[in-house]
Amino acid sequence: GNLLITNDGTPVVSPLTDVQNSTGRFNVSEELSAPFNLGGLKITPYIKGDIALYTNDLSGDALGRAWGGGGIRASLPFTASYPDFKSDLFNVNGINHKIVNSINYFNASSSAQYSNFAQLDRLNDDASDQALRDIRNQPTIYPNTLNSNLLTTNNPYFDPQQYAIRRTIDSRIDTLNQIQVIQGDIRQRLQTKRGFPGSQHVVDWMVLDLSGSFFPEKNTDNFGNYLAFLQYDYLWNIGDRTSFTSTGWIDPMENGARVFTLGGYLNRSDRTNFYLGYRSIDPVESKALTGAATYIFSPKYAVTGSSTYDFASFQSVSNSLVLTRVGTDLQVSLGFTYNAMQNNFGFTFEILPTIASGGGRFVGPSSNFTNNGGVLAR
């Protein structure tokens, strides 16, 4: 691989490995697992490894690396039924509580640090990498001194490679390092029956997923903290077309990432959609309110408008208006966007197969839904 670095002046995302380099890499990766069941408990011992040779590391020397480790995964499901729990107010006709408890222990070692090698397998595509470099060099967006320092300095908390290693992502050969972690999650569903008698269907009334990571070697693996990536994902299907959702995750360390969202969305049988949500991101202290709506003019035409206002920067950071025509086979969207923070206009033109846009159930460009949280496209 031959890596070239842009000269646009913006700070690189991973300063240790985002460097100009020309090298050859030869590697082989393997994973073996042996799953078995003990009653309802599923246990999977596994081992994995990678052997790589780089013709030029970042010091200009040939260097080999052996990385490997082993662990064990286990999961245990539970189910409890409450057929007599009924409520007209909450639209509930019996409750079935499903829980899946999962745990994963993994311990890996490496003969060489990941920081010895350039990133041939990038964690971000070019567009994502450019966006990260741009925001790190914009202290006027969130002028708080702490936030400016976090965005402009090489804080390892927010280095993508550090995130990947702590998350045990092993699909990027250049981002492998020693790690020991215990990951756990609890996935829960409260299911009920809805519909007319004789044609009832089972739905997820409430969904609550919890997860977190524990690092026994906190000083070497997790910046001196035992816990990381404490997350929750909550969904309440109030009705068949009305829902409330909230998500959150934190790194429980000083100046660690803390993200929180909540919102509600409503869709109607004619494909009209509404969404209102709030998002908080710290330590940059971004507090944003997003509203979006899709209005159907006819079976073929619809307009989608959305806006996001950030109360930290006191600016409307994202606005869009898009006209969409839904055909039998294709969905065509045409519109524009405006970002007051960057003071620029954008143009949107998108052609999608109707089946790729949800069979016509949700209209508007998929990129627009993604930029505004993706809730309308759920």
Coordinates of C-alpha atoms in Angstrom, one line a residue:
G1 CA 0.0 0.0 0.0
N2 CA 1.0 3.6 -0.7
L3 CA -0.5 6.1 1.7
L4 CA -0.5 9.8 0.9
I5 CA -1.6 12.5 3.4
T6 CA -3.7 15.6 2.5
N7 CA -2.0 19.0 2.8
D8 CA -5.2 20.9 3.5
G9 CA -3.9 21.9 7.0
T10 CA -6.6 20.2 9.1
P11 CA -5.4 18.0 11.9
V12 CA -5.3 14.2 11.3
V13 CA -7.7 12.0 13.1
S14 CA -5.1 9.3 14.2
P15 CA -1.8 11.2 14.4
L16 CA 0.3 8.1 15.2
T17 CA -0.7 6.1 12.1
D18 CA -2.2 8.6 9.7
V19 CA 1.1 9.3 8.0
Q20 CA 2.6 9.0 4.6
N21 CA 4.0 5.5 4.1
S22 CA 4.7 2.9 1.4
T23 CA 4.7 -0.7 2.5
G24 CA 3.8 -4.3 1.6
R25 CA 1.7 -6.3 4.0
F26 CA 1.3 -10.1 4.0
N27 CA -1.0 -11.7 6.6
V28 CA -3.2 -14.6 7.4
S29 CA -6.1 -14.6 9.9
E30 CA -7.9 -17.6 11.4
E31 CA -10.6 -18.2 14.0
L32 CA -11.8 -21.5 15.5
S33 CA -14.8 -21.9 17.7
A34 CA -16.5 -24.9 19.4
P35 CA -20.1 -24.1 20.4
F36 CA -22.1 -26.4 22.6
N37 CA -25.2 -26.3 24.8
L38 CA -25.8 -27.0 28.4
G39 CA -29.6 -27.0 28.6
G40 CA -30.6 -23.5 27.6
L41 CA -27.1 -22.2 28.1
K42 CA -25.1 -21.8 24.9
I43 CA -21.3 -21.7 25.4
T44 CA -18.8 -21.0 22.7
P45 CA -15.1 -21.2 23.4
Y46 CA -13.0 -19.7 20.6
I47 CA -9.5 -18.7 19.6
K48 CA -8.4 -16.3 16.9
G49 CA -5.2 -14.9 15.5
D50 CA -3.4 -13.0 12.8
I51 CA 0.2 -13.2 11.6
A52 CA 1.4 -10.3 9.5
L53 CA 4.6 -9.1 7.9
Y54 CA 5.1 -5.5 6.9
T55 CA 8.0 -4.6 4.5
N56 CA 8.1 -1.1 6.0
D57 CA 6.8 -0.1 9.4
L58 CA 6.7 3.5 10.4
S59 CA 10.4 3.4 11.3
G60 CA 11.2 2.2 7.8
D61 CA 12.2 -1.3 8.9
A62 CA 10.6 -4.7 8.0
L63 CA 8.6 -5.9 11.0
G64 CA 6.5 -9.0 11.7
R65 CA 3.6 -9.1 14.1
A66 CA 1.8 -12.1 15.7
W67 CA -1.5 -11.3 17.3
G68 CA -3.9 -13.7 18.9
G69 CA -6.0 -14.7 21.8
G70 CA -8.9 -16.6 23.1
G71 CA -12.1 -16.3 25.0
I72 CA -15.5 -17.6 25.7
R73 CA -19.0 -16.4 24.8
A74 CA -22.1 -17.5 26.6
S75 CA -25.8 -16.7 26.3
L76 CA -28.9 -17.7 28.3
P77 CA -32.5 -16.9 27.3
F78 CA -35.4 -16.5 29.7
T79 CA -39.1 -16.2 29.1
A80 CA -42.0 -15.3 31.4
S81 CA -45.7 -15.1 30.4
Y82 CA -48.3 -12.9 32.0
P83 CA -51.5 -13.6 30.0
D84 CA -53.8 -11.9 32.5
F85 CA -52.0 -8.5 32.2
K86 CA -54.4 -6.4 30.1
S87 CA -54.9 -2.7 29.7
D88 CA -57.0 -0.7 27.3
L89 CA -55.1 2.5 28.2
F90 CA -51.7 1.1 27.3
N91 CA -53.1 -1.1 24.4
V92 CA -51.8 -4.3 26.0
N93 CA -53.4 -7.7 25.8
G94 CA -51.2 -10.1 27.8
I95 CA -47.4 -9.8 28.3
N96 CA -44.6 -12.1 27.2
H97 CA -41.3 -11.0 28.7
K98 CA -38.2 -12.3 26.8
I99 CA -34.7 -11.8 28.1
V100 CA -31.4 -12.9 26.6
N101 CA -28.3 -12.5 28.8
S102 CA -25.0 -12.6 27.0
I103 CA -21.4 -12.4 28.1
N104 CA -18.1 -12.4 26.2
Y105 CA -14.6 -12.7 27.7
F106 CA -11.6 -12.1 25.4
N107 CA -7.9 -11.8 26.1
A108 CA -5.4 -11.1 23.3
S109 CA -1.7 -10.3 23.0
S110 CA 0.4 -8.8 20.3
S111 CA 4.1 -9.0 19.6
A112 CA 4.1 -5.4 18.2
Q113 CA 2.0 -2.3 19.0
Y114 CA -0.5 -1.1 16.4
S115 CA 1.2 2.3 16.5
N116 CA 4.1 0.7 14.6
F117 CA 2.1 0.4 11.4
A118 CA 0.4 2.8 9.0
Q119 CA -3.4 2.3 8.5
L120 CA -3.8 0.4 5.2
D121 CA -7.3 -0.8 6.3
R122 CA -8.9 2.5 7.3
L123 CA -11.6 2.6 9.9
N124 CA -13.3 5.6 8.3
D125 CA -14.0 6.3 4.6
D126 CA -12.6 9.5 3.1
A127 CA -15.8 11.5 3.7
S128 CA -16.0 10.6 7.4
D129 CA -12.3 11.2 7.9
Q130 CA -12.6 14.7 6.3
A131 CA -15.6 15.5 8.5
L132 CA -13.7 14.5 11.7
R133 CA -10.6 16.6 10.6
D134 CA -12.8 19.6 9.9
I135 CA -14.6 19.6 13.2
R136 CA -11.4 19.2 15.2
N137 CA -10.2 22.5 13.8
Q138 CA -13.3 24.6 14.6
P139 CA -13.0 26.0 18.1
T140 CA -15.5 28.7 17.3
I141 CA -18.3 26.2 16.9
Y142 CA -18.3 25.2 20.5
P143 CA -16.1 28.0 22.1
N144 CA -15.9 26.5 25.6
T145 CA -12.2 26.2 26.4
L146 CA -12.5 22.5 27.5
N147 CA -14.4 21.6 24.3
S148 CA -12.0 23.4 22.1
N149 CA -9.0 21.6 23.6
L150 CA -10.7 18.2 23.2
L151 CA -11.5 18.9 19.6
T152 CA -8.1 20.3 18.6
T153 CA -5.7 18.3 20.6
N154 CA -4.7 14.6 20.1
N155 CA -6.9 13.3 22.9
P156 CA -6.6 9.4 22.8
Y157 CA -10.2 9.1 24.2
F158 CA -11.6 10.0 20.8
D159 CA -9.0 8.2 18.5
P160 CA -10.9 5.8 16.2
Q161 CA -8.3 3.1 16.6
Q162 CA -8.5 3.2 20.4
Y163 CA -12.2 2.8 20.1
A164 CA -11.9 -0.1 17.7
I165 CA -9.4 -1.9 20.0
R166 CA -11.5 -1.4 23.1
R167 CA -14.5 -2.6 21.2
T168 CA -12.6 -5.7 20.1
I169 CA -13.1 -5.0 16.4
D170 CA -10.7 -7.3 14.6
S171 CA -11.6 -6.8 11.0
R172 CA -8.9 -4.1 10.5
I173 CA -5.5 -5.8 10.3
D174 CA -3.5 -2.7 11.2
T175 CA -5.6 -1.9 14.3
L176 CA -4.9 -5.0 16.4
N177 CA -3.4 -4.8 19.9
Q178 CA -3.3 -6.5 23.2
I179 CA -6.6 -6.3 25.1
Q180 CA -8.5 -8.0 27.9
V181 CA -12.2 -7.3 28.3
I182 CA -15.4 -8.7 29.6
Q183 CA -18.5 -7.6 27.6
G184 CA -22.0 -8.1 28.8
D185 CA -25.4 -7.3 27.5
I186 CA -29.1 -7.8 28.5
R187 CA -31.6 -7.8 25.6
Q188 CA -35.3 -7.5 26.7
R189 CA -38.6 -7.6 24.9
L190 CA -42.1 -7.1 26.3
Q191 CA -44.4 -8.5 23.7
T192 CA -48.2 -8.3 23.5
K193 CA -51.0 -9.0 21.1
R194 CA -52.8 -6.4 19.0
G195 CA -55.4 -6.4 16.4
F196 CA -59.0 -7.5 16.0
P197 CA -60.1 -10.7 17.6
G198 CA -59.2 -13.6 15.3
S199 CA -56.5 -11.7 13.5
Q200 CA -54.3 -10.6 16.3
H201 CA -50.5 -10.3 15.8
V202 CA -47.6 -10.2 18.2
V203 CA -45.7 -7.0 18.5
D204 CA -42.8 -5.7 20.6
W205 CA -44.6 -3.4 23.1
M206 CA -41.3 -2.3 24.8
V207 CA -37.7 -3.0 24.0
L208 CA -34.8 -2.3 26.4
D209 CA -31.2 -3.4 25.6
L210 CA -28.4 -2.8 28.1
S211 CA -24.7 -3.4 27.6
G212 CA -21.3 -2.5 29.0
S213 CA -17.6 -3.5 29.1
F214 CA -15.3 -4.3 32.0
F215 CA -11.5 -4.1 31.6
P216 CA -9.5 -6.0 34.3
E217 CA -6.3 -4.3 33.1
K218 CA -7.7 -0.8 33.4
N219 CA -4.4 1.1 33.2
T220 CA -3.2 -0.5 30.0
D221 CA -6.5 -1.1 28.2
N222 CA -9.0 1.6 29.3
F223 CA -7.3 4.8 30.5
G224 CA -7.3 3.8 34.1
N225 CA -11.1 3.0 34.3
Y226 CA -12.6 -0.4 34.8
L227 CA -15.9 0.3 33.0
A228 CA -16.6 1.6 29.5
F229 CA -19.3 1.8 26.8
L230 CA -22.3 1.7 29.2
Q231 CA -25.2 1.8 26.8
Y232 CA -29.0 1.5 26.7
D233 CA -31.5 1.4 23.8
Y234 CA -35.2 1.8 24.6
L235 CA -38.2 1.7 22.3
W236 CA -41.9 1.9 23.3
N237 CA -44.4 1.2 20.6
I238 CA -47.3 3.1 22.1
G239 CA -49.5 2.1 19.2
D240 CA -48.9 0.5 15.8
R241 CA -48.0 3.9 14.3
T242 CA -46.8 5.9 17.3
S243 CA -43.5 5.2 19.2
F244 CA -41.1 6.7 21.7
T245 CA -37.4 6.0 21.6
S246 CA -34.4 6.9 23.7
T247 CA -30.8 5.8 23.5
G248 CA -27.6 6.7 25.5
W249 CA -24.1 5.6 26.1
I250 CA -21.2 6.9 28.2
D251 CA -17.6 6.4 28.8
P252 CA -17.5 6.9 32.6
M253 CA -14.2 8.8 32.7
E254 CA -13.4 12.4 33.1
N255 CA -14.2 14.2 29.8
G256 CA -15.3 10.9 28.3
A257 CA -18.0 10.8 25.7
R258 CA -21.6 11.0 26.8
V259 CA -24.5 10.7 24.3
F260 CA -28.2 10.9 25.0
T261 CA -31.2 10.9 22.6
L262 CA -34.9 10.8 23.0
G263 CA -37.7 11.3 20.5
G264 CA -41.1 10.3 19.2
Y265 CA -42.3 9.5 15.8
L266 CA -45.7 9.0 14.2
N267 CA -46.5 7.5 10.8
R268 CA -49.9 7.2 9.1
S269 CA -51.3 4.8 6.6
D270 CA -50.8 7.3 3.7
R271 CA -47.1 7.4 4.5
T272 CA -47.2 10.7 6.3
N273 CA -44.5 10.8 8.9
F274 CA -43.6 13.1 11.8
Y275 CA -40.6 13.1 14.1
L276 CA -39.5 15.3 17.0
G277 CA -36.3 14.5 19.0
Y278 CA -33.6 15.8 21.3
R279 CA -29.9 14.9 21.2
S280 CA -27.2 15.7 23.7
I281 CA -23.5 15.1 23.1
D282 CA -20.8 15.8 25.7
P283 CA -18.2 17.0 26.4
V284 CA -18.7 19.3 23.5
E285 CA -22.0 20.3 25.1
S286 CA -24.1 20.0 21.9
K287 CA -27.8 20.2 22.7
A288 CA -29.8 19.8 19.5
L289 CA -33.5 19.6 18.8
T290 CA -34.6 17.9 15.5
G291 CA -38.0 18.1 13.8
A292 CA -38.9 16.3 10.6
A293 CA -42.1 15.7 8.6
T294 CA -43.1 14.0 5.4
Y295 CA -46.4 15.2 3.8
I296 CA -48.1 13.2 1.1
F297 CA -49.6 15.3 -1.7
S298 CA -50.8 12.3 -3.7
P299 CA -49.9 8.6 -4.1
K300 CA -46.9 9.7 -6.2
Y301 CA -45.7 13.0 -4.7
A302 CA -44.5 14.0 -1.2
V303 CA -42.4 16.7 0.4
T304 CA -40.0 16.1 3.3
G305 CA -38.7 18.9 5.6
S306 CA -36.4 18.7 8.5
S307 CA -34.5 21.1 10.8
T308 CA -32.0 20.7 13.6
Y309 CA -31.2 23.6 16.0
D310 CA -28.3 23.4 18.4
F311 CA -28.9 25.3 21.6
A312 CA -25.1 25.2 22.4
S313 CA -24.0 27.1 19.3
F314 CA -27.4 28.9 19.0
Q315 CA -27.5 28.0 15.3
S316 CA -29.6 25.9 13.0
V317 CA -27.1 23.3 12.0
S318 CA -29.1 21.4 9.5
N319 CA -32.1 22.3 7.3
S320 CA -33.5 20.4 4.3
L321 CA -36.5 20.5 2.0
V322 CA -36.9 17.6 -0.5
L323 CA -39.6 16.8 -3.1
T324 CA -40.0 13.1 -3.8
R325 CA -41.8 11.3 -6.6
V326 CA -42.6 7.6 -5.9
G327 CA -43.0 5.4 -9.0
T328 CA -43.7 1.7 -9.4
D329 CA -40.0 0.9 -9.6
L330 CA -38.0 4.0 -8.7
Q331 CA -38.1 6.8 -6.1
V332 CA -36.7 10.1 -7.2
S333 CA -35.8 12.9 -4.7
L334 CA -34.8 16.5 -5.4
G335 CA -34.1 19.2 -2.8
F336 CA -31.6 21.4 -1.0
T337 CA -30.0 21.7 2.4
Y338 CA -28.7 24.6 4.4
N339 CA -26.2 24.6 7.3
A340 CA -26.1 27.9 9.2
M341 CA -23.0 26.8 11.2
Q342 CA -21.0 26.4 8.0
N343 CA -23.0 29.0 6.1
N344 CA -23.3 26.8 3.0
F345 CA -26.1 25.4 0.8
G346 CA -26.3 21.8 -0.5
F347 CA -28.1 20.2 -3.4
T348 CA -29.8 16.8 -3.1
F349 CA -30.6 14.5 -6.0
E350 CA -31.2 10.8 -5.4
I351 CA -32.6 7.9 -7.4
L352 CA -33.5 4.7 -5.5
P353 CA -35.3 1.5 -6.3
T354 CA -38.7 1.7 -4.5
I355 CA -37.9 -1.5 -2.7
A356 CA -34.7 -0.1 -1.3
S357 CA -36.6 2.8 0.3
G358 CA -38.9 0.6 2.2
G359 CA -41.3 -0.3 -0.5
G360 CA -42.6 3.2 -0.7
R361 CA -43.7 3.2 2.9
F362 CA -41.2 6.0 3.8
V363 CA -40.4 8.6 1.2
G364 CA -37.6 11.1 1.0
P365 CA -33.8 10.7 0.5
S366 CA -32.2 8.1 2.7
S367 CA -29.3 10.4 3.3
N368 CA -31.6 13.0 4.8
F369 CA -33.0 10.6 7.3
T370 CA -29.6 9.4 8.3
N371 CA -28.3 12.9 8.9
N372 CA -31.2 13.6 11.2
G373 CA -31.0 10.5 13.3
G374 CA -32.5 8.0 10.9
V375 CA -35.7 7.7 13.1
L376 CA -38.1 8.3 10.3
A377 CA -36.7 5.4 8.3
R378 CA -37.0 2.8 11.0

